[in-house]
Short mmCIF file of C-alpha atoms in Angstrom, two decimals:
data_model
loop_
_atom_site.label_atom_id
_atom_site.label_comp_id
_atom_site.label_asym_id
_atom_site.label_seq_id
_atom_site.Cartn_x
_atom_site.Cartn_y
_atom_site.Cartn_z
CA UNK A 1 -17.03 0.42 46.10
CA UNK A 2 -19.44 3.31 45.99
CA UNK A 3 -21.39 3.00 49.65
CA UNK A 4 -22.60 -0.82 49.46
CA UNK A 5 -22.47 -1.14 45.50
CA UNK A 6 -19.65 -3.10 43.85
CA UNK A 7 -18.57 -1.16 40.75
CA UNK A 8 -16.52 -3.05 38.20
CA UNK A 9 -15.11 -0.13 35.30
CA UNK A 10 -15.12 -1.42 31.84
CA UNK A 11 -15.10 1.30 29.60
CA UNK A 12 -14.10 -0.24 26.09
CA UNK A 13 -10.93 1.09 23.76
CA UNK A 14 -10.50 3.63 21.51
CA UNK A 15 -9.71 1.82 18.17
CA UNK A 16 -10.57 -1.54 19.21
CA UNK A 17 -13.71 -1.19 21.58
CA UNK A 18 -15.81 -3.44 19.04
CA UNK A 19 -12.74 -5.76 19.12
CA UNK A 20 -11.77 -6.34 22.34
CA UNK A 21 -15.80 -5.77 23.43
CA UNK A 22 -16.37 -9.87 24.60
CA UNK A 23 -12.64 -10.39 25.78
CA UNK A 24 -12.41 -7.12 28.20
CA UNK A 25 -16.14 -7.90 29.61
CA UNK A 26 -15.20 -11.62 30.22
CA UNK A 27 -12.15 -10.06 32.21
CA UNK A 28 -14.94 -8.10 34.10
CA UNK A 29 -17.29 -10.43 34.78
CA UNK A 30 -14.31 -12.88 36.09
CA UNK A 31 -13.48 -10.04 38.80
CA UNK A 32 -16.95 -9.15 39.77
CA UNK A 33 -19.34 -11.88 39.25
CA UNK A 34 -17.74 -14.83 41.53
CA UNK A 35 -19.52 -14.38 45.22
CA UNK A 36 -21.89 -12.05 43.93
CA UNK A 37 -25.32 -12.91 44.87
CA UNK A 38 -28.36 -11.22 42.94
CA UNK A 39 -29.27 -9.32 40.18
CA UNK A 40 -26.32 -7.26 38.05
CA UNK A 41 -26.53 -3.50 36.63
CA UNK A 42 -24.63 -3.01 32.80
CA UNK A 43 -24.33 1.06 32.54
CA UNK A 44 -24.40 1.33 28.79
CA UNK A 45 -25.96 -0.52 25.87
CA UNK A 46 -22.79 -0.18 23.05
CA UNK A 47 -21.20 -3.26 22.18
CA UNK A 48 -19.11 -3.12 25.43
CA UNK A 49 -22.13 -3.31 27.50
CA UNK A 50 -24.32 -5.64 25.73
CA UNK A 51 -21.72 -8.43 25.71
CA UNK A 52 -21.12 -7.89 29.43
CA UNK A 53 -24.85 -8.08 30.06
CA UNK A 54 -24.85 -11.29 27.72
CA UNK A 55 -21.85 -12.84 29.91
CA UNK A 56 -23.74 -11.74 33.34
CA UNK A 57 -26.97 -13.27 31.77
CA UNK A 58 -24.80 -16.38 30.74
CA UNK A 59 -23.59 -16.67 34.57
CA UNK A 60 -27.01 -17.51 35.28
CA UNK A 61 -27.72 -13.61 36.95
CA UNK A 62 -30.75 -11.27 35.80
CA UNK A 63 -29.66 -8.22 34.73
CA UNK A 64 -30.80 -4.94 34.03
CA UNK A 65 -29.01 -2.37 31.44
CA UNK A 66 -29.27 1.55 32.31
CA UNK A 67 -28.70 3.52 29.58
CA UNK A 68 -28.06 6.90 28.32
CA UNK A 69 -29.02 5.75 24.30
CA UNK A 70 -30.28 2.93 22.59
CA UNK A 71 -28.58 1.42 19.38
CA UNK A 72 -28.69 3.15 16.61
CA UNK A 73 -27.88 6.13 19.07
CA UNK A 74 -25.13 4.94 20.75
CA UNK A 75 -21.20 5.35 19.87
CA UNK A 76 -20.59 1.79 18.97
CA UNK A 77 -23.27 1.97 16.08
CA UNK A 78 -20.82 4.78 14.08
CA UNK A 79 -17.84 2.29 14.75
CA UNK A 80 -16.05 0.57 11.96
CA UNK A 81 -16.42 -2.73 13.20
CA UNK A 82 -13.08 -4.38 11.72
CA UNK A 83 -11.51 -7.02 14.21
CA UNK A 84 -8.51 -5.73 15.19
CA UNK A 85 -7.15 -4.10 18.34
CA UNK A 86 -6.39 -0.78 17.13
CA UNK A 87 -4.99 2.05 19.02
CA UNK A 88 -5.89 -0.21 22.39
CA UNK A 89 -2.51 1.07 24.01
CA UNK A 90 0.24 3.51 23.40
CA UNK A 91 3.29 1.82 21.47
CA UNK A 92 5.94 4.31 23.23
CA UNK A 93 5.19 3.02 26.82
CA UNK A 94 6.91 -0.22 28.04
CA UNK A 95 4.11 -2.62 28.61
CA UNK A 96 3.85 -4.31 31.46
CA UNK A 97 3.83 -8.48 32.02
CA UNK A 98 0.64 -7.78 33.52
CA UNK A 99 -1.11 -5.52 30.73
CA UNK A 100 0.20 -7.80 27.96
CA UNK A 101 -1.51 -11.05 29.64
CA UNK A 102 -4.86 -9.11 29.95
CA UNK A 103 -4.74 -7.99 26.34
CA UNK A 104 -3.88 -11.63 24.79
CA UNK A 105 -6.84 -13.07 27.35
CA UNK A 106 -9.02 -10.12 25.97
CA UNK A 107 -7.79 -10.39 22.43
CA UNK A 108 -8.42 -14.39 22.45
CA UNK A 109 -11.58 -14.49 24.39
CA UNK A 110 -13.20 -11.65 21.57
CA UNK A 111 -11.80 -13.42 18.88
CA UNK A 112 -13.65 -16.98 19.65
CA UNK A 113 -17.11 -15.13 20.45
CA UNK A 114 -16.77 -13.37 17.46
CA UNK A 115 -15.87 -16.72 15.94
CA UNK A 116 -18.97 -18.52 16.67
CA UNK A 117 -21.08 -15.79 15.70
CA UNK A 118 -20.29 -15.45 12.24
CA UNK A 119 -23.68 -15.09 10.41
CA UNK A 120 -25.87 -12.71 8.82
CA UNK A 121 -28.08 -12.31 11.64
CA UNK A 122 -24.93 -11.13 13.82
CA UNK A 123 -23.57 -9.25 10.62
CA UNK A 124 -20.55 -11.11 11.73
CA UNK A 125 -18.45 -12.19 8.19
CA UNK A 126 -14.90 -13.00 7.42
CA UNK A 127 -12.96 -10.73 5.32
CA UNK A 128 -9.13 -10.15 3.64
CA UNK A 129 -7.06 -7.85 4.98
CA UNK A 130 -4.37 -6.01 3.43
CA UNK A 131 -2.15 -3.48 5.60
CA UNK A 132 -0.02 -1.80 2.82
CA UNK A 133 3.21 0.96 2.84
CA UNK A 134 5.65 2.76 0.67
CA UNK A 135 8.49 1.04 2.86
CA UNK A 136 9.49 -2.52 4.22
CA UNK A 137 7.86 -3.68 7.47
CA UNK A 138 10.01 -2.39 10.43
CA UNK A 139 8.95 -5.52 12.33
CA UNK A 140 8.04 -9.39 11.04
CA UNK A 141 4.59 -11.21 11.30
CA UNK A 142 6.22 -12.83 14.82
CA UNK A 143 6.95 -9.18 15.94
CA UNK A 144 5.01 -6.46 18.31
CA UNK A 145 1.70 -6.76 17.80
CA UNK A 146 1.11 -9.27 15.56
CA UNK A 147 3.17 -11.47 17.12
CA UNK A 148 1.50 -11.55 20.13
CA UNK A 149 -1.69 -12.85 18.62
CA UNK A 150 -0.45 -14.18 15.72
CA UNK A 151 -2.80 -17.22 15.87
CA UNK A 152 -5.52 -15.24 16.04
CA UNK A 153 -4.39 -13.45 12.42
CA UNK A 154 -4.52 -16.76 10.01
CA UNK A 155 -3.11 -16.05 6.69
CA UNK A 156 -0.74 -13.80 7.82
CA UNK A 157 2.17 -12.84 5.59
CA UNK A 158 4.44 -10.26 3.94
CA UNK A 159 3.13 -10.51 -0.14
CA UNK A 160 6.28 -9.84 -2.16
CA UNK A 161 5.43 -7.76 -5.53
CA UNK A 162 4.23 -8.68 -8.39
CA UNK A 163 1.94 -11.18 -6.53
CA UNK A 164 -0.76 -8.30 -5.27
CA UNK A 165 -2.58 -5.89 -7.14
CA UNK A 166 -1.18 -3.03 -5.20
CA UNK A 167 2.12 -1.63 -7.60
CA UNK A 168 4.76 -1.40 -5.47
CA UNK A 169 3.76 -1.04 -2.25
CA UNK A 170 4.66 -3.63 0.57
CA UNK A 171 1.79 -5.76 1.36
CA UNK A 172 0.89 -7.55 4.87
CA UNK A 173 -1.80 -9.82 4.45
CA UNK A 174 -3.80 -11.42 7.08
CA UNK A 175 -7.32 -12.64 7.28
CA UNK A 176 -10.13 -11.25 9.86
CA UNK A 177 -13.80 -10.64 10.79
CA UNK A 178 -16.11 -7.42 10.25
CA UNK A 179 -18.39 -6.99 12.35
CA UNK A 180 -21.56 -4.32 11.19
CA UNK A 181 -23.25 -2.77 14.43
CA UNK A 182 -26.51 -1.77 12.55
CA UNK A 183 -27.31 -5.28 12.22
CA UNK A 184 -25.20 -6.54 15.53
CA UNK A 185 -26.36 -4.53 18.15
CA UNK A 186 -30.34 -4.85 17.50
CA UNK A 187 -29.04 -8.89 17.33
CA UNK A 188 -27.28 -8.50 20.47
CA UNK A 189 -29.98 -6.13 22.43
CA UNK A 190 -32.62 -9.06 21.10
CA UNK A 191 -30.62 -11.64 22.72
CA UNK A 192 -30.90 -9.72 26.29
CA UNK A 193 -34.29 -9.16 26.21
CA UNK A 194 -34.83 -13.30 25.21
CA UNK A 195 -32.85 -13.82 28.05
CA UNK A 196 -35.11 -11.89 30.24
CA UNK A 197 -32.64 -8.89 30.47
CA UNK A 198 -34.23 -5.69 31.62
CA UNK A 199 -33.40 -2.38 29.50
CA UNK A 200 -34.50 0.91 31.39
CA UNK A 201 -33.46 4.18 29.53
CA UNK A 202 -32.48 6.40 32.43
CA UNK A 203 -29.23 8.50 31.78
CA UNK A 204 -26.64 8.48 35.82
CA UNK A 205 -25.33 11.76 36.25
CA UNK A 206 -24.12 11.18 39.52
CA UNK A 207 -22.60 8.72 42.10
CA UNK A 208 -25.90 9.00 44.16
CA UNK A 209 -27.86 7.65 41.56
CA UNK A 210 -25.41 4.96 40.95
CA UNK A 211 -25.54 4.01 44.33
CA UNK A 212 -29.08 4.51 44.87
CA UNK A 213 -30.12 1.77 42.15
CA UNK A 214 -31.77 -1.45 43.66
CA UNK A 215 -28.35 -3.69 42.26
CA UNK A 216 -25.40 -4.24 44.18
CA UNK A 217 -23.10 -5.44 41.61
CA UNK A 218 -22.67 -2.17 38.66
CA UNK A 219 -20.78 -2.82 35.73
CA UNK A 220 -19.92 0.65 34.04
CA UNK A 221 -19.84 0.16 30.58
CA UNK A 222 -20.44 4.09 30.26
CA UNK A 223 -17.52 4.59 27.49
CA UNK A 224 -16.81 8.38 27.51
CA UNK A 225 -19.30 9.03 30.15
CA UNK A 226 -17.23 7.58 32.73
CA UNK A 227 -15.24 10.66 32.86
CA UNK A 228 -17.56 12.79 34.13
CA UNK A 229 -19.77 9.95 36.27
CA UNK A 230 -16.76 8.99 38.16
CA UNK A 231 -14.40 11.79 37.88
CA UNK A 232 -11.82 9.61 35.87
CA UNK A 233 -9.52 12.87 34.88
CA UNK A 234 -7.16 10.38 32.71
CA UNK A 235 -9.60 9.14 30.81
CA UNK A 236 -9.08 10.74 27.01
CA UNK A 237 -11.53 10.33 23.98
CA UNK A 238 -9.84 9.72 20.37
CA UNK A 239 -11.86 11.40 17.87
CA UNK A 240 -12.07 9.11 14.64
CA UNK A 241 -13.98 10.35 11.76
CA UNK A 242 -15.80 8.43 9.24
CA UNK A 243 -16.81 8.60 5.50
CA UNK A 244 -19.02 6.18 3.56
CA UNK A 245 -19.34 5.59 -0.33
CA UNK A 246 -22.38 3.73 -1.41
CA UNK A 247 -22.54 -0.02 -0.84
CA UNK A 248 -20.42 -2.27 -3.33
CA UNK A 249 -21.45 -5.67 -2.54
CA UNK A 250 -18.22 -7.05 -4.95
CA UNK A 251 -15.58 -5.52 -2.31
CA UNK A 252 -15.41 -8.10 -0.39
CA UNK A 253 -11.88 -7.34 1.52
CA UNK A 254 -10.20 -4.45 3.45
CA UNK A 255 -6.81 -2.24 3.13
CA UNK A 256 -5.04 -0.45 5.08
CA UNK A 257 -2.83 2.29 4.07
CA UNK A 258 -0.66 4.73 5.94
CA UNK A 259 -3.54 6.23 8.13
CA UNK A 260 -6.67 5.65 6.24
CA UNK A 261 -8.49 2.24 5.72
CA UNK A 262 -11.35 0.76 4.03
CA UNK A 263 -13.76 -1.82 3.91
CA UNK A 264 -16.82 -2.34 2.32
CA UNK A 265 -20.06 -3.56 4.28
CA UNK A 266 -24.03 -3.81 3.38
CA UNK A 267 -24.67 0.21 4.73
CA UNK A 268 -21.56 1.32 2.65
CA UNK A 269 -17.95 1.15 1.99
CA UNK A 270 -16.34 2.54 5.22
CA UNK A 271 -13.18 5.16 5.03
CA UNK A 272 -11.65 6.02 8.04
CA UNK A 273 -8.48 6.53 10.12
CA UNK A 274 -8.00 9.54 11.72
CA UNK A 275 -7.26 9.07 15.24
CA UNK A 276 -7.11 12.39 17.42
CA UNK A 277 -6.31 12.06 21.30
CA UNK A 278 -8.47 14.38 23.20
CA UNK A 279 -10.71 15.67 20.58
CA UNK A 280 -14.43 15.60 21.99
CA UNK A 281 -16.12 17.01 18.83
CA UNK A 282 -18.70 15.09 17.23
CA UNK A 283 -19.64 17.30 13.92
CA UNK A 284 -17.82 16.24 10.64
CA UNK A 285 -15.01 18.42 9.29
CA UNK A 286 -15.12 18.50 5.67
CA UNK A 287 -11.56 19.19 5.65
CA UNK A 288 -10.76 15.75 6.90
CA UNK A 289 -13.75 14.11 4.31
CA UNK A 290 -11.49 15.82 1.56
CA UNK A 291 -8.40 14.41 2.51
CA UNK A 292 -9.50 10.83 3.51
CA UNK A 293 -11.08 10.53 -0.25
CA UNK A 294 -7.80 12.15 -2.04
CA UNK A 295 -6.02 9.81 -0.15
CA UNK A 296 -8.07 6.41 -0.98
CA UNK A 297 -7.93 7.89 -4.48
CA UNK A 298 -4.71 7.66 -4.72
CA UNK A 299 -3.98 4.47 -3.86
CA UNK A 300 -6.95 2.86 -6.20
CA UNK A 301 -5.70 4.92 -8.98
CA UNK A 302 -2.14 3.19 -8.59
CA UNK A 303 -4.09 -0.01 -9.16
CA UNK A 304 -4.79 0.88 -12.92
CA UNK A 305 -1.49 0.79 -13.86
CA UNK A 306 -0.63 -3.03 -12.29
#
């Protein structure tokens, strides 16, 4: 609570915000909407926000959004957009019972939205997947991670060699959706306003102004900003950086290869996978650029000798 206004915190993931986007705002909206009684607040217009506003909106409340930046200026627009939960926890903690029920209910929930939204007006496609190393798989499809969605990963299997195009590395395979935010936020931001969602660009820089807003019900969908808006001192960014190639329309799948990745969509094929806890800076480092390309390089060039 902050003075008569019902705050519910859902900030999004590091690695898998995009992902996990529907499933962690339907968690929300299950602990905050029930009882409520008039219109809702969404702090935030990335993909987090939006789909909690769409949810709100679905609940049969109006809703206005309060935001800092409006797609293409927010975070979510410079996000890779492959479904996955990434980096949405840290794999040397025990987790708990608890956690690891939220995560499947986010992890399914996402996964059906996503589901039914697969079309060119959402930028919302299906895609191949290919997670690739220089050494056998420590764990089995039914392990860890994927194991504990493994429906939600059709396809998935160990290829043995000779029946990929990648040499001799180990292949996983799996099948997935990519999800573009140039074309799915505007989508997304269009639904709210068809709805009759409200959109008022005002940035919060303090708990007074949150609690000063005519709503009673907030949802903070703030992302980074919480940390400063609410004083959350554990919350950490994860700096990922990001280099595209022009578009190649005949890619039409995804790797993903010790810590890089790539996958092609309309604006470009996408190389990523750096992933540095507590890093706030925002300006490219060529350095990384370098090594992210010498890195895909290598791995494509391997494929001219299969």
């Amino acid at each position: 609570m902050v003075g008569e206004t019902a705050v519910v915190h859902n900030y999004g993931h590091g690695g898998g915000g995009i992902t996990l986007s529907w499933g962690t705002s339907k968690l929300a909206a299950d602990l905050g909407l029930p009882g409520h009684v008039g219109q809702v607040a969404v702090l935030g217009c990335g993909a987090v926000g939006l789909a909690t506003a769409r949810l709100a909106q679905e609940a049969g409340f109006d809703v206005t959004i309060y935001t800092k930046a409006m797609p293409p200026e927010t975070t979510s627009n410079v996000a890779g957009g492959q479904w996955f939960p990434a980096s949405v926890f840290d794999p040397d903690k025990t987790l708990t019972p608890e956690f690891t029920q939220q995560f499947v209910a986010a992890a399914q929930y996402g996964y059906r939205r996503y589901q039914i939204m697969t079309d060119p007006k959402y930028g919302i496609r299906w895609m191949r997947n290919y997670f690739l190393s220089d050494r056998p798989w420590h764990s089995s499809t039914d392990d860890g991670l994927f194991g504990s969605i493994h429906d939600l990963l059709p396809e998935v299997k160990d290829l043995s060699m000779g029946t990929h195009p990648f040499g001799n590395k180990f292949a996983r395979q799996f099948d997935g959706m990519i999800v573009e935010p140039p074309i799915y936020l505007p989508a997304m931001l269009t639904d709210v306003r068809i709805a009759g969602g409200k959109v008022v660009v005002r940035e919060m820089r303090s708990l007074e102004e949150v609690r000063g807003l005519p709503e009673r019900l907030v949802f903070n969908c703030t992302g980074l900003g919480a940390k400063a808006l609410f004083g959350d001192e554990e919350l950490t960014p994860i700096r990922g950086q990001l280099t595209f190639l022009v578009p190649q329309p005949e890619v039409t799948y995804a790797t993903g290869y010790e810590n890089t990745y790539m996958f092609s969509r309309r604006d470009g094929v996408l190389l990523g996978g750096t992933h540095e806890m507590g890093d706030w800076n925002l300006q490219p480092d060529l350095t990384t650029k370098a090594a992210i390309l010498a890195k895909q390089a290598k791995l494509f060039d391997g494929m001219r000798d299969c």
